[in-house]
Amino acid sequence: MTATPVGGSLPVYRWRLAPDGLATRRQLRAMGLRPGGQDVAAEVQRPRRKRGPLVAYLYRIDVAKPVRPMTPGRWAALARANRARRICPACRRDAGYVIPAALGACVPCADSN
């Protein structure tokens, strides 16, 4: 499990060979943590055949901070944002589902155009 320095800055590990104590953002979130302003500690790369490798950034778990709790104001803002995604821009009605970005309107309005 040796790290390969890239440009002398970040250690790079092969897929599934990162040492313990490092995690991606998703892994931190699953643990109830967030990076908390820390710099990226390392990279993990997964090779692909015809394209460049997939890269995931790793953060130190011991420096990570707990996820901030949702406040009533945040809950309200999230509810407003989700409600806005359900309003059809053409007919201004609540579609009952999130308007697909590819259609840009509710299904009946998109079919009529």
PDB file of N, CA and C in Angstrom:
ATOM      1  N   MET A   1       0.829  -1.194   0.000  1.00  0.00           N
ATOM      2  CA  MET A   1       0.000   0.000   0.000  1.00  0.00           C
ATOM      3  C   MET A   1       0.869   1.252   0.000  1.00  0.00           C
ATOM      4  N   THR A   2       1.682   1.383  -0.977  1.00  0.00           N
ATOM      5  CA  THR A   2       2.513   2.571  -1.045  1.00  0.00           C
ATOM      6  C   THR A   2       1.802   3.655  -1.826  1.00  0.00           C
ATOM      7  N   ALA A   3       2.001   4.851  -1.397  1.00  0.00           N
ATOM      8  CA  ALA A   3       1.381   6.004  -2.063  1.00  0.00           C
ATOM      9  C   ALA A   3       2.316   6.509  -3.149  1.00  0.00           C
ATOM     10  N   THR A   4       1.746   6.915  -4.253  1.00  0.00           N
ATOM     11  CA  THR A   4       2.505   7.487  -5.349  1.00  0.00           C
ATOM     12  C   THR A   4       2.271   8.983  -5.369  1.00  0.00           C
ATOM     13  N   PRO A   5       3.294   9.801  -5.106  1.00  0.00           N
ATOM     14  CA  PRO A   5       3.072  11.244  -5.118  1.00  0.00           C
ATOM     15  C   PRO A   5       2.839  11.754  -6.534  1.00  0.00           C
ATOM     16  N   VAL A   6       1.850  12.609  -6.687  1.00  0.00           N
ATOM     17  CA  VAL A   6       1.549  13.240  -7.973  1.00  0.00           C
ATOM     18  C   VAL A   6       1.947  14.698  -7.845  1.00  0.00           C
ATOM     19  N   GLY A   7       2.923  15.103  -8.595  1.00  0.00           N
ATOM     20  CA  GLY A   7       3.374  16.484  -8.525  1.00  0.00           C
ATOM     21  C   GLY A   7       3.923  16.841  -7.152  1.00  0.00           C
ATOM     22  N   GLY A   8       4.230  15.821  -6.333  1.00  0.00           N
ATOM     23  CA  GLY A   8       4.794  16.063  -5.028  1.00  0.00           C
ATOM     24  C   GLY A   8       3.810  16.556  -3.988  1.00  0.00           C
ATOM     25  N   SER A   9       2.501  16.487  -4.263  1.00  0.00           N
ATOM     26  CA  SER A   9       1.559  17.069  -3.315  1.00  0.00           C
ATOM     27  C   SER A   9       0.719  16.017  -2.601  1.00  0.00           C
ATOM     28  N   LEU A  10      -0.140  15.315  -3.312  1.00  0.00           N
ATOM     29  CA  LEU A  10      -1.064  14.383  -2.683  1.00  0.00           C
ATOM     30  C   LEU A  10      -0.645  12.932  -2.896  1.00  0.00           C
ATOM     31  N   PRO A  11      -0.755  12.100  -1.857  1.00  0.00           N
ATOM     32  CA  PRO A  11      -0.553  10.680  -2.093  1.00  0.00           C
ATOM     33  C   PRO A  11      -1.725  10.124  -2.904  1.00  0.00           C
ATOM     34  N   VAL A  12      -1.438   9.202  -3.809  1.00  0.00           N
ATOM     35  CA  VAL A  12      -2.454   8.587  -4.648  1.00  0.00           C
ATOM     36  C   VAL A  12      -2.435   7.091  -4.388  1.00  0.00           C
ATOM     37  N   TYR A  13      -3.613   6.540  -4.079  1.00  0.00           N
ATOM     38  CA  TYR A  13      -3.739   5.119  -3.815  1.00  0.00           C
ATOM     39  C   TYR A  13      -4.577   4.476  -4.906  1.00  0.00           C
ATOM     40  N   ARG A  14      -4.326   3.205  -5.146  1.00  0.00           N
ATOM     41  CA  ARG A  14      -5.156   2.464  -6.091  1.00  0.00           C
ATOM     42  C   ARG A  14      -6.484   2.135  -5.427  1.00  0.00           C
ATOM     43  N   TRP A  15      -7.475   1.854  -6.253  1.00  0.00           N
ATOM     44  CA  TRP A  15      -8.839   1.559  -5.807  1.00  0.00           C
ATOM     45  C   TRP A  15      -8.833   0.483  -4.731  1.00  0.00           C
ATOM     46  N   ARG A  16      -9.530   0.741  -3.641  1.00  0.00           N
ATOM     47  CA  ARG A  16      -9.696  -0.159  -2.497  1.00  0.00           C
ATOM     48  C   ARG A  16      -8.413  -0.414  -1.702  1.00  0.00           C
ATOM     49  N   LEU A  17      -7.391   0.362  -1.932  1.00  0.00           N
ATOM     50  CA  LEU A  17      -6.135   0.161  -1.202  1.00  0.00           C
ATOM     51  C   LEU A  17      -5.754   1.353  -0.335  1.00  0.00           C
ATOM     52  N   ALA A  18      -6.690   2.233  -0.068  1.00  0.00           N
ATOM     53  CA  ALA A  18      -6.406   3.384   0.798  1.00  0.00           C
ATOM     54  C   ALA A  18      -6.258   2.901   2.245  1.00  0.00           C
ATOM     55  N   PRO A  19      -5.399   3.517   3.005  1.00  0.00           N
ATOM     56  CA  PRO A  19      -5.201   3.097   4.398  1.00  0.00           C
ATOM     57  C   PRO A  19      -6.403   3.463   5.274  1.00  0.00           C
ATOM     58  N   ASP A  20      -6.495   2.812   6.397  1.00  0.00           N
ATOM     59  CA  ASP A  20      -7.541   3.138   7.366  1.00  0.00           C
ATOM     60  C   ASP A  20      -7.321   4.569   7.864  1.00  0.00           C
ATOM     61  N   GLY A  21      -8.406   5.212   8.238  1.00  0.00           N
ATOM     62  CA  GLY A  21      -8.307   6.576   8.739  1.00  0.00           C
ATOM     63  C   GLY A  21      -8.612   7.619   7.685  1.00  0.00           C
ATOM     64  N   LEU A  22      -8.816   7.188   6.430  1.00  0.00           N
ATOM     65  CA  LEU A  22      -9.188   8.090   5.344  1.00  0.00           C
ATOM     66  C   LEU A  22     -10.530   7.655   4.784  1.00  0.00           C
ATOM     67  N   ALA A  23     -11.342   8.628   4.358  1.00  0.00           N
ATOM     68  CA  ALA A  23     -12.660   8.315   3.816  1.00  0.00           C
ATOM     69  C   ALA A  23     -13.063   9.370   2.795  1.00  0.00           C
ATOM     70  N   THR A  24     -13.942   8.980   1.864  1.00  0.00           N
ATOM     71  CA  THR A  24     -14.496   9.928   0.897  1.00  0.00           C
ATOM     72  C   THR A  24     -15.602  10.729   1.579  1.00  0.00           C
ATOM     73  N   ARG A  25     -16.111  11.744   0.884  1.00  0.00           N
ATOM     74  CA  ARG A  25     -17.216  12.546   1.435  1.00  0.00           C
ATOM     75  C   ARG A  25     -18.432  11.663   1.732  1.00  0.00           C
ATOM     76  N   ARG A  26     -18.755  10.785   0.819  1.00  0.00           N
ATOM     77  CA  ARG A  26     -19.910   9.906   1.035  1.00  0.00           C
ATOM     78  C   ARG A  26     -19.715   8.990   2.230  1.00  0.00           C
ATOM     79  N   GLN A  27     -18.515   8.465   2.376  1.00  0.00           N
ATOM     80  CA  GLN A  27     -18.244   7.605   3.520  1.00  0.00           C
ATOM     81  C   GLN A  27     -18.315   8.395   4.821  1.00  0.00           C
ATOM     82  N   LEU A  28     -17.793   9.630   4.800  1.00  0.00           N
ATOM     83  CA  LEU A  28     -17.897  10.480   5.990  1.00  0.00           C
ATOM     84  C   LEU A  28     -19.358  10.737   6.325  1.00  0.00           C
ATOM     85  N   ARG A  29     -20.160  11.052   5.314  1.00  0.00           N
ATOM     86  CA  ARG A  29     -21.574  11.353   5.539  1.00  0.00           C
ATOM     87  C   ARG A  29     -22.297  10.142   6.136  1.00  0.00           C
ATOM     88  N   ALA A  30     -21.964   8.952   5.671  1.00  0.00           N
ATOM     89  CA  ALA A  30     -22.571   7.739   6.211  1.00  0.00           C
ATOM     90  C   ALA A  30     -22.211   7.543   7.683  1.00  0.00           C
ATOM     91  N   MET A  31     -21.089   8.109   8.102  1.00  0.00           N
ATOM     92  CA  MET A  31     -20.673   8.046   9.504  1.00  0.00           C
ATOM     93  C   MET A  31     -21.202   9.223  10.310  1.00  0.00           C
ATOM     94  N   GLY A  32     -21.958  10.127   9.649  1.00  0.00           N
ATOM     95  CA  GLY A  32     -22.479  11.299  10.338  1.00  0.00           C
ATOM     96  C   GLY A  32     -21.443  12.402  10.478  1.00  0.00           C
ATOM     97  N   LEU A  33     -20.470  12.418   9.566  1.00  0.00           N
ATOM     98  CA  LEU A  33     -19.388  13.401   9.621  1.00  0.00           C
ATOM     99  C   LEU A  33     -19.336  14.202   8.330  1.00  0.00           C
ATOM    100  N   ARG A  34     -18.552  15.285   8.352  1.00  0.00           N
ATOM    101  CA  ARG A  34     -18.298  16.119   7.184  1.00  0.00           C
ATOM    102  C   ARG A  34     -16.830  16.512   7.222  1.00  0.00           C
ATOM    103  N   PRO A  35     -16.246  16.886   6.063  1.00  0.00           N
ATOM    104  CA  PRO A  35     -14.824  17.247   6.071  1.00  0.00           C
ATOM    105  C   PRO A  35     -14.495  18.407   7.007  1.00  0.00           C
ATOM    106  N   GLY A  36     -15.391  19.367   7.146  1.00  0.00           N
ATOM    107  CA  GLY A  36     -15.188  20.442   8.118  1.00  0.00           C
ATOM    108  C   GLY A  36     -14.065  21.397   7.765  1.00  0.00           C
ATOM    109  N   GLY A  37     -13.860  21.673   6.478  1.00  0.00           N
ATOM    110  CA  GLY A  37     -12.864  22.648   6.086  1.00  0.00           C
ATOM    111  C   GLY A  37     -11.457  22.114   5.934  1.00  0.00           C
ATOM    112  N   GLN A  38     -11.242  20.861   6.207  1.00  0.00           N
ATOM    113  CA  GLN A  38      -9.896  20.314   6.065  1.00  0.00           C
ATOM    114  C   GLN A  38      -9.533  20.140   4.589  1.00  0.00           C
ATOM    115  N   ASP A  39      -8.250  20.170   4.303  1.00  0.00           N
ATOM    116  CA  ASP A  39      -7.780  19.960   2.940  1.00  0.00           C
ATOM    117  C   ASP A  39      -7.869  18.482   2.587  1.00  0.00           C
ATOM    118  N   VAL A  40      -7.868  18.194   1.304  1.00  0.00           N
ATOM    119  CA  VAL A  40      -7.870  16.813   0.831  1.00  0.00           C
ATOM    120  C   VAL A  40      -6.568  16.160   1.292  1.00  0.00           C
ATOM    121  N   ALA A  41      -6.681  14.958   1.865  1.00  0.00           N
ATOM    122  CA  ALA A  41      -5.506  14.280   2.395  1.00  0.00           C
ATOM    123  C   ALA A  41      -4.847  13.376   1.356  1.00  0.00           C
ATOM    124  N   ALA A  42      -5.656  12.796   0.457  1.00  0.00           N
ATOM    125  CA  ALA A  42      -5.114  11.871  -0.543  1.00  0.00           C
ATOM    126  C   ALA A  42      -6.147  11.671  -1.642  1.00  0.00           C
ATOM    127  N   GLU A  43      -5.752  10.932  -2.658  1.00  0.00           N
ATOM    128  CA  GLU A  43      -6.648  10.561  -3.752  1.00  0.00           C
ATOM    129  C   GLU A  43      -6.664   9.049  -3.872  1.00  0.00           C
ATOM    130  N   VAL A  44      -7.788   8.536  -4.325  1.00  0.00           N
ATOM    131  CA  VAL A  44      -7.849   7.129  -4.696  1.00  0.00           C
ATOM    132  C   VAL A  44      -8.276   7.112  -6.155  1.00  0.00           C
ATOM    133  N   GLN A  45      -7.586   6.296  -6.965  1.00  0.00           N
ATOM    134  CA  GLN A  45      -7.875   6.260  -8.394  1.00  0.00           C
ATOM    135  C   GLN A  45      -8.278   4.853  -8.820  1.00  0.00           C
ATOM    136  N   ARG A  46      -9.332   4.821  -9.650  1.00  0.00           N
ATOM    137  CA  ARG A  46      -9.796   3.559 -10.204  1.00  0.00           C
ATOM    138  C   ARG A  46      -9.540   3.604 -11.704  1.00  0.00           C
ATOM    139  N   PRO A  47      -8.677   2.729 -12.215  1.00  0.00           N
ATOM    140  CA  PRO A  47      -8.365   2.783 -13.641  1.00  0.00           C
ATOM    141  C   PRO A  47      -9.562   2.378 -14.504  1.00  0.00           C
ATOM    142  N   ARG A  48      -9.628   2.993 -15.688  1.00  0.00           N
ATOM    143  CA  ARG A  48     -10.643   2.642 -16.678  1.00  0.00           C
ATOM    144  C   ARG A  48      -9.932   2.351 -17.992  1.00  0.00           C
ATOM    145  N   ARG A  49     -10.567   1.613 -18.868  1.00  0.00           N
ATOM    146  CA  ARG A  49      -9.893   1.163 -20.088  1.00  0.00           C
ATOM    147  C   ARG A  49      -9.637   2.266 -21.101  1.00  0.00           C
ATOM    148  N   LYS A  50     -10.668   2.982 -21.505  1.00  0.00           N
ATOM    149  CA  LYS A  50     -10.504   3.925 -22.606  1.00  0.00           C
ATOM    150  C   LYS A  50     -10.514   5.386 -22.181  1.00  0.00           C
ATOM    151  N   ARG A  51     -10.635   5.646 -20.908  1.00  0.00           N
ATOM    152  CA  ARG A  51     -10.665   7.021 -20.415  1.00  0.00           C
ATOM    153  C   ARG A  51      -9.717   7.155 -19.243  1.00  0.00           C
ATOM    154  N   GLY A  52      -9.611   8.362 -18.743  1.00  0.00           N
ATOM    155  CA  GLY A  52      -8.774   8.586 -17.573  1.00  0.00           C
ATOM    156  C   GLY A  52      -9.366   7.903 -16.350  1.00  0.00           C
ATOM    157  N   PRO A  53      -8.588   7.765 -15.299  1.00  0.00           N
ATOM    158  CA  PRO A  53      -9.076   7.070 -14.108  1.00  0.00           C
ATOM    159  C   PRO A  53     -10.150   7.874 -13.375  1.00  0.00           C
ATOM    160  N   LEU A  54     -11.025   7.149 -12.672  1.00  0.00           N
ATOM    161  CA  LEU A  54     -11.975   7.801 -11.770  1.00  0.00           C
ATOM    162  C   LEU A  54     -11.203   8.208 -10.532  1.00  0.00           C
ATOM    163  N   VAL A  55     -11.448   9.403 -10.049  1.00  0.00           N
ATOM    164  CA  VAL A  55     -10.703   9.927  -8.903  1.00  0.00           C
ATOM    165  C   VAL A  55     -11.682  10.251  -7.783  1.00  0.00           C
ATOM    166  N   ALA A  56     -11.342   9.845  -6.582  1.00  0.00           N
ATOM    167  CA  ALA A  56     -12.119  10.207  -5.392  1.00  0.00           C
ATOM    168  C   ALA A  56     -11.134  10.816  -4.392  1.00  0.00           C
ATOM    169  N   TYR A  57     -11.548  11.898  -3.773  1.00  0.00           N
ATOM    170  CA  TYR A  57     -10.697  12.559  -2.792  1.00  0.00           C
ATOM    171  C   TYR A  57     -10.972  11.985  -1.416  1.00  0.00           C
ATOM    172  N   LEU A  58      -9.913  11.840  -0.641  1.00  0.00           N
ATOM    173  CA  LEU A  58     -10.004  11.261   0.698  1.00  0.00           C
ATOM    174  C   LEU A  58      -9.705  12.317   1.753  1.00  0.00           C
ATOM    175  N   TYR A  59     -10.426  12.213   2.855  1.00  0.00           N
ATOM    176  CA  TYR A  59     -10.278  13.130   3.983  1.00  0.00           C
ATOM    177  C   TYR A  59      -9.964  12.330   5.235  1.00  0.00           C
ATOM    178  N   ARG A  60      -9.288  12.966   6.180  1.00  0.00           N
ATOM    179  CA  ARG A  60      -8.953  12.293   7.440  1.00  0.00           C
ATOM    180  C   ARG A  60     -10.196  12.198   8.323  1.00  0.00           C
ATOM    181  N   ILE A  61     -10.451  11.027   8.827  1.00  0.00           N
ATOM    182  CA  ILE A  61     -11.625  10.799   9.674  1.00  0.00           C
ATOM    183  C   ILE A  61     -11.440  11.456  11.039  1.00  0.00           C
ATOM    184  N   ASP A  62     -10.213  11.429  11.582  1.00  0.00           N
ATOM    185  CA  ASP A  62      -9.983  11.977  12.924  1.00  0.00           C
ATOM    186  C   ASP A  62     -10.149  13.494  12.987  1.00  0.00           C
ATOM    187  N   VAL A  63     -10.064  14.189  11.848  1.00  0.00           N
ATOM    188  CA  VAL A  63     -10.206  15.646  11.818  1.00  0.00           C
ATOM    189  C   VAL A  63     -11.627  16.054  11.416  1.00  0.00           C
ATOM    190  N   ALA A  64     -12.395  15.104  10.880  1.00  0.00           N
ATOM    191  CA  ALA A  64     -13.748  15.404  10.404  1.00  0.00           C
ATOM    192  C   ALA A  64     -14.638  15.856  11.560  1.00  0.00           C
ATOM    193  N   LYS A  65     -15.605  16.700  11.212  1.00  0.00           N
ATOM    194  CA  LYS A  65     -16.531  17.244  12.208  1.00  0.00           C
ATOM    195  C   LYS A  65     -17.911  16.622  12.031  1.00  0.00           C
ATOM    196  N   PRO A  66     -18.738  16.665  13.063  1.00  0.00           N
ATOM    197  CA  PRO A  66     -20.092  16.130  12.931  1.00  0.00           C
ATOM    198  C   PRO A  66     -20.922  16.956  11.947  1.00  0.00           C
ATOM    199  N   VAL A  67     -21.862  16.304  11.297  1.00  0.00           N
ATOM    200  CA  VAL A  67     -22.766  16.983  10.371  1.00  0.00           C
ATOM    201  C   VAL A  67     -23.615  17.964  11.168  1.00  0.00           C
ATOM    202  N   ARG A  68     -23.822  19.143  10.604  1.00  0.00           N
ATOM    203  CA  ARG A  68     -24.641  20.150  11.287  1.00  0.00           C
ATOM    204  C   ARG A  68     -26.099  19.699  11.288  1.00  0.00           C
ATOM    205  N   PRO A  69     -26.807  19.892  12.403  1.00  0.00           N
ATOM    206  CA  PRO A  69     -28.207  19.481  12.446  1.00  0.00           C
ATOM    207  C   PRO A  69     -29.088  20.408  11.610  1.00  0.00           C
ATOM    208  N   MET A  70     -30.192  19.866  11.119  1.00  0.00           N
ATOM    209  CA  MET A  70     -31.148  20.667  10.348  1.00  0.00           C
ATOM    210  C   MET A  70     -31.927  21.558  11.319  1.00  0.00           C
ATOM    211  N   THR A  71     -31.931  22.844  11.040  1.00  0.00           N
ATOM    212  CA  THR A  71     -32.695  23.790  11.842  1.00  0.00           C
ATOM    213  C   THR A  71     -34.086  23.946  11.225  1.00  0.00           C
ATOM    214  N   PRO A  72     -35.044  24.499  11.961  1.00  0.00           N
ATOM    215  CA  PRO A  72     -36.373  24.720  11.377  1.00  0.00           C
ATOM    216  C   PRO A  72     -36.325  25.589  10.113  1.00  0.00           C
ATOM    217  N   GLY A  73     -35.422  26.563  10.084  1.00  0.00           N
ATOM    218  CA  GLY A  73     -35.288  27.407   8.894  1.00  0.00           C
ATOM    219  C   GLY A  73     -34.793  26.622   7.695  1.00  0.00           C
ATOM    220  N   ARG A  74     -33.847  25.710   7.921  1.00  0.00           N
ATOM    221  CA  ARG A  74     -33.339  24.873   6.824  1.00  0.00           C
ATOM    222  C   ARG A  74     -34.417  23.924   6.319  1.00  0.00           C
ATOM    223  N   TRP A  75     -35.187  23.336   7.247  1.00  0.00           N
ATOM    224  CA  TRP A  75     -36.286  22.454   6.839  1.00  0.00           C
ATOM    225  C   TRP A  75     -37.279  23.219   5.975  1.00  0.00           C
ATOM    226  N   ALA A  76     -37.608  24.444   6.376  1.00  0.00           N
ATOM    227  CA  ALA A  76     -38.565  25.260   5.627  1.00  0.00           C
ATOM    228  C   ALA A  76     -38.010  25.609   4.243  1.00  0.00           C
ATOM    229  N   ALA A  77     -36.742  25.974   4.163  1.00  0.00           N
ATOM    230  CA  ALA A  77     -36.130  26.308   2.874  1.00  0.00           C
ATOM    231  C   ALA A  77     -36.095  25.093   1.954  1.00  0.00           C
ATOM    232  N   LEU A  78     -35.798  23.930   2.495  1.00  0.00           N
ATOM    233  CA  LEU A  78     -35.786  22.708   1.699  1.00  0.00           C
ATOM    234  C   LEU A  78     -37.183  22.379   1.189  1.00  0.00           C
ATOM    235  N   ALA A  79     -38.192  22.546   2.039  1.00  0.00           N
ATOM    236  CA  ALA A  79     -39.579  22.287   1.625  1.00  0.00           C
ATOM    237  C   ALA A  79     -39.998  23.246   0.506  1.00  0.00           C
ATOM    238  N   ARG A  80     -39.616  24.523   0.611  1.00  0.00           N
ATOM    239  CA  ARG A  80     -39.949  25.493  -0.447  1.00  0.00           C
ATOM    240  C   ARG A  80     -39.264  25.135  -1.761  1.00  0.00           C
ATOM    241  N   ALA A  81     -38.004  24.731  -1.684  1.00  0.00           N
ATOM    242  CA  ALA A  81     -37.265  24.372  -2.893  1.00  0.00           C
ATOM    243  C   ALA A  81     -37.885  23.148  -3.563  1.00  0.00           C
ATOM    244  N   ASN A  82     -38.259  22.147  -2.781  1.00  0.00           N
ATOM    245  CA  ASN A  82     -38.877  20.946  -3.353  1.00  0.00           C
ATOM    246  C   ASN A  82     -40.252  21.255  -3.927  1.00  0.00           C
ATOM    247  N   ARG A  83     -40.990  22.126  -3.268  1.00  0.00           N
ATOM    248  CA  ARG A  83     -42.313  22.521  -3.780  1.00  0.00           C
ATOM    249  C   ARG A  83     -42.169  23.253  -5.111  1.00  0.00           C
ATOM    250  N   ALA A  84     -41.156  24.109  -5.218  1.00  0.00           N
ATOM    251  CA  ALA A  84     -40.932  24.861  -6.457  1.00  0.00           C
ATOM    252  C   ALA A  84     -40.593  23.935  -7.620  1.00  0.00           C
ATOM    253  N   ARG A  85     -39.962  22.812  -7.355  1.00  0.00           N
ATOM    254  CA  ARG A  85     -39.611  21.870  -8.420  1.00  0.00           C
ATOM    255  C   ARG A  85     -40.834  21.134  -8.956  1.00  0.00           C
ATOM    256  N   ARG A  86     -41.944  21.198  -8.226  1.00  0.00           N
ATOM    257  CA  ARG A  86     -43.173  20.515  -8.653  1.00  0.00           C
ATOM    258  C   ARG A  86     -44.111  21.423  -9.437  1.00  0.00           C
ATOM    259  N   ILE A  87     -43.879  22.733  -9.440  1.00  0.00           N
ATOM    260  CA  ILE A  87     -44.757  23.688 -10.123  1.00  0.00           C
ATOM    261  C   ILE A  87     -44.365  23.766 -11.601  1.00  0.00           C
ATOM    262  N   CYS A  88     -45.340  23.538 -12.477  1.00  0.00           N
ATOM    263  CA  CYS A  88     -45.104  23.596 -13.914  1.00  0.00           C
ATOM    264  C   CYS A  88     -44.964  25.050 -14.335  1.00  0.00           C
ATOM    265  N   PRO A  89     -43.894  25.433 -15.048  1.00  0.00           N
ATOM    266  CA  PRO A  89     -43.737  26.818 -15.474  1.00  0.00           C
ATOM    267  C   PRO A  89     -44.748  27.218 -16.555  1.00  0.00           C
ATOM    268  N   ALA A  90     -45.326  26.258 -17.240  1.00  0.00           N
ATOM    269  CA  ALA A  90     -46.277  26.573 -18.318  1.00  0.00           C
ATOM    270  C   ALA A  90     -47.685  26.818 -17.774  1.00  0.00           C
ATOM    271  N   CYS A  91     -48.197  25.886 -16.972  1.00  0.00           N
ATOM    272  CA  CYS A  91     -49.581  26.012 -16.495  1.00  0.00           C
ATOM    273  C   CYS A  91     -49.667  26.481 -15.044  1.00  0.00           C
ATOM    274  N   ARG A  92     -48.508  26.608 -14.359  1.00  0.00           N
ATOM    275  CA  ARG A  92     -48.431  27.106 -12.980  1.00  0.00           C
ATOM    276  C   ARG A  92     -49.194  26.239 -11.977  1.00  0.00           C
ATOM    277  N   ARG A  93     -49.407  24.955 -12.288  1.00  0.00           N
ATOM    278  CA  ARG A  93     -50.079  24.046 -11.353  1.00  0.00           C
ATOM    279  C   ARG A  93     -49.058  23.109 -10.720  1.00  0.00           C
ATOM    280  N   ASP A  94     -49.418  22.589  -9.533  1.00  0.00           N
ATOM    281  CA  ASP A  94     -48.592  21.580  -8.872  1.00  0.00           C
ATOM    282  C   ASP A  94     -48.807  20.269  -9.616  1.00  0.00           C
ATOM    283  N   ALA A  95     -47.748  19.742 -10.212  1.00  0.00           N
ATOM    284  CA  ALA A  95     -47.857  18.533 -11.022  1.00  0.00           C
ATOM    285  C   ALA A  95     -47.997  17.282 -10.168  1.00  0.00           C
ATOM    286  N   GLY A  96     -47.636  17.344  -8.895  1.00  0.00           N
ATOM    287  CA  GLY A  96     -47.702  16.166  -8.037  1.00  0.00           C
ATOM    288  C   GLY A  96     -46.424  15.339  -8.094  1.00  0.00           C
ATOM    289  N   TYR A  97     -45.457  15.787  -8.885  1.00  0.00           N
ATOM    290  CA  TYR A  97     -44.165  15.117  -9.011  1.00  0.00           C
ATOM    291  C   TYR A  97     -43.142  16.174  -9.429  1.00  0.00           C
ATOM    292  N   VAL A  98     -41.882  15.845  -9.307  1.00  0.00           N
ATOM    293  CA  VAL A  98     -40.828  16.779  -9.711  1.00  0.00           C
ATOM    294  C   VAL A  98     -40.816  16.861 -11.232  1.00  0.00           C
ATOM    295  N   ILE A  99     -40.867  18.090 -11.757  1.00  0.00           N
ATOM    296  CA  ILE A  99     -40.884  18.315 -13.205  1.00  0.00           C
ATOM    297  C   ILE A  99     -39.546  17.849 -13.795  1.00  0.00           C
ATOM    298  N   PRO A 100     -39.560  16.943 -14.773  1.00  0.00           N
ATOM    299  CA  PRO A 100     -38.297  16.498 -15.383  1.00  0.00           C
ATOM    300  C   PRO A 100     -37.602  17.645 -16.099  1.00  0.00           C
ATOM    301  N   ALA A 101     -36.328  17.799 -15.870  1.00  0.00           N
ATOM    302  CA  ALA A 101     -35.556  18.869 -16.505  1.00  0.00           C
ATOM    303  C   ALA A 101     -35.545  18.706 -18.020  1.00  0.00           C
ATOM    304  N   ALA A 102     -35.582  17.470 -18.493  1.00  0.00           N
ATOM    305  CA  ALA A 102     -35.559  17.236 -19.940  1.00  0.00           C
ATOM    306  C   ALA A 102     -36.827  17.753 -20.607  1.00  0.00           C
ATOM    307  N   LEU A 103     -37.954  17.706 -19.885  1.00  0.00           N
ATOM    308  CA  LEU A 103     -39.211  18.195 -20.452  1.00  0.00           C
ATOM    309  C   LEU A 103     -39.378  19.692 -20.230  1.00  0.00           C
ATOM    310  N   GLY A 104     -38.988  20.167 -19.061  1.00  0.00           N
ATOM    311  CA  GLY A 104     -39.123  21.581 -18.743  1.00  0.00           C
ATOM    312  C   GLY A 104     -40.535  21.988 -18.368  1.00  0.00           C
ATOM    313  N   ALA A 105     -41.467  21.048 -18.373  1.00  0.00           N
ATOM    314  CA  ALA A 105     -42.865  21.312 -18.016  1.00  0.00           C
ATOM    315  C   ALA A 105     -43.481  19.987 -17.587  1.00  0.00           C
ATOM    316  N   CYS A 106     -44.711  20.058 -17.041  1.00  0.00           N
ATOM    317  CA  CYS A 106     -45.386  18.815 -16.678  1.00  0.00           C
ATOM    318  C   CYS A 106     -45.668  18.011 -17.955  1.00  0.00           C
ATOM    319  N   VAL A 107     -45.953  16.745 -17.805  1.00  0.00           N
ATOM    320  CA  VAL A 107     -46.153  15.880 -18.970  1.00  0.00           C
ATOM    321  C   VAL A 107     -47.270  16.356 -19.871  1.00  0.00           C
ATOM    322  N   PRO A 108     -48.454  16.727 -19.349  1.00  0.00           N
ATOM    323  CA  PRO A 108     -49.503  17.211 -20.266  1.00  0.00           C
ATOM    324  C   PRO A 108     -49.082  18.465 -21.064  1.00  0.00           C
ATOM    325  N   CYS A 109     -48.414  19.419 -20.410  1.00  0.00           N
ATOM    326  CA  CYS A 109     -47.950  20.613 -21.113  1.00  0.00           C
ATOM    327  C   CYS A 109     -46.869  20.267 -22.124  1.00  0.00           C
ATOM    328  N   ALA A 110     -45.965  19.352 -21.794  1.00  0.00           N
ATOM    329  CA  ALA A 110     -44.902  18.970 -22.716  1.00  0.00           C
ATOM    330  C   ALA A 110     -45.464  18.232 -23.915  1.00  0.00           C
ATOM    331  N   ASP A 111     -46.519  17.419 -23.698  1.00  0.00           N
ATOM    332  CA  ASP A 111     -47.121  16.680 -24.810  1.00  0.00           C
ATOM    333  C   ASP A 111     -47.875  17.603 -25.751  1.00  0.00           C
ATOM    334  N   SER A 112     -48.457  18.687 -25.223  1.00  0.00           N
ATOM    335  CA  SER A 112     -49.228  19.591 -26.073  1.00  0.00           C
ATOM    336  C   SER A 112     -48.337  20.490 -26.916  1.00  0.00           C
ATOM    337  N   ASN A 113     -47.067  20.609 -26.568  1.00  0.00           N
ATOM    338  CA  ASN A 113     -46.146  21.468 -27.349  1.00  0.00           C
ATOM    339  C   ASN A 113     -45.436  20.703 -28.398  1.00  0.00           C
TER     340      ASN A 113
END
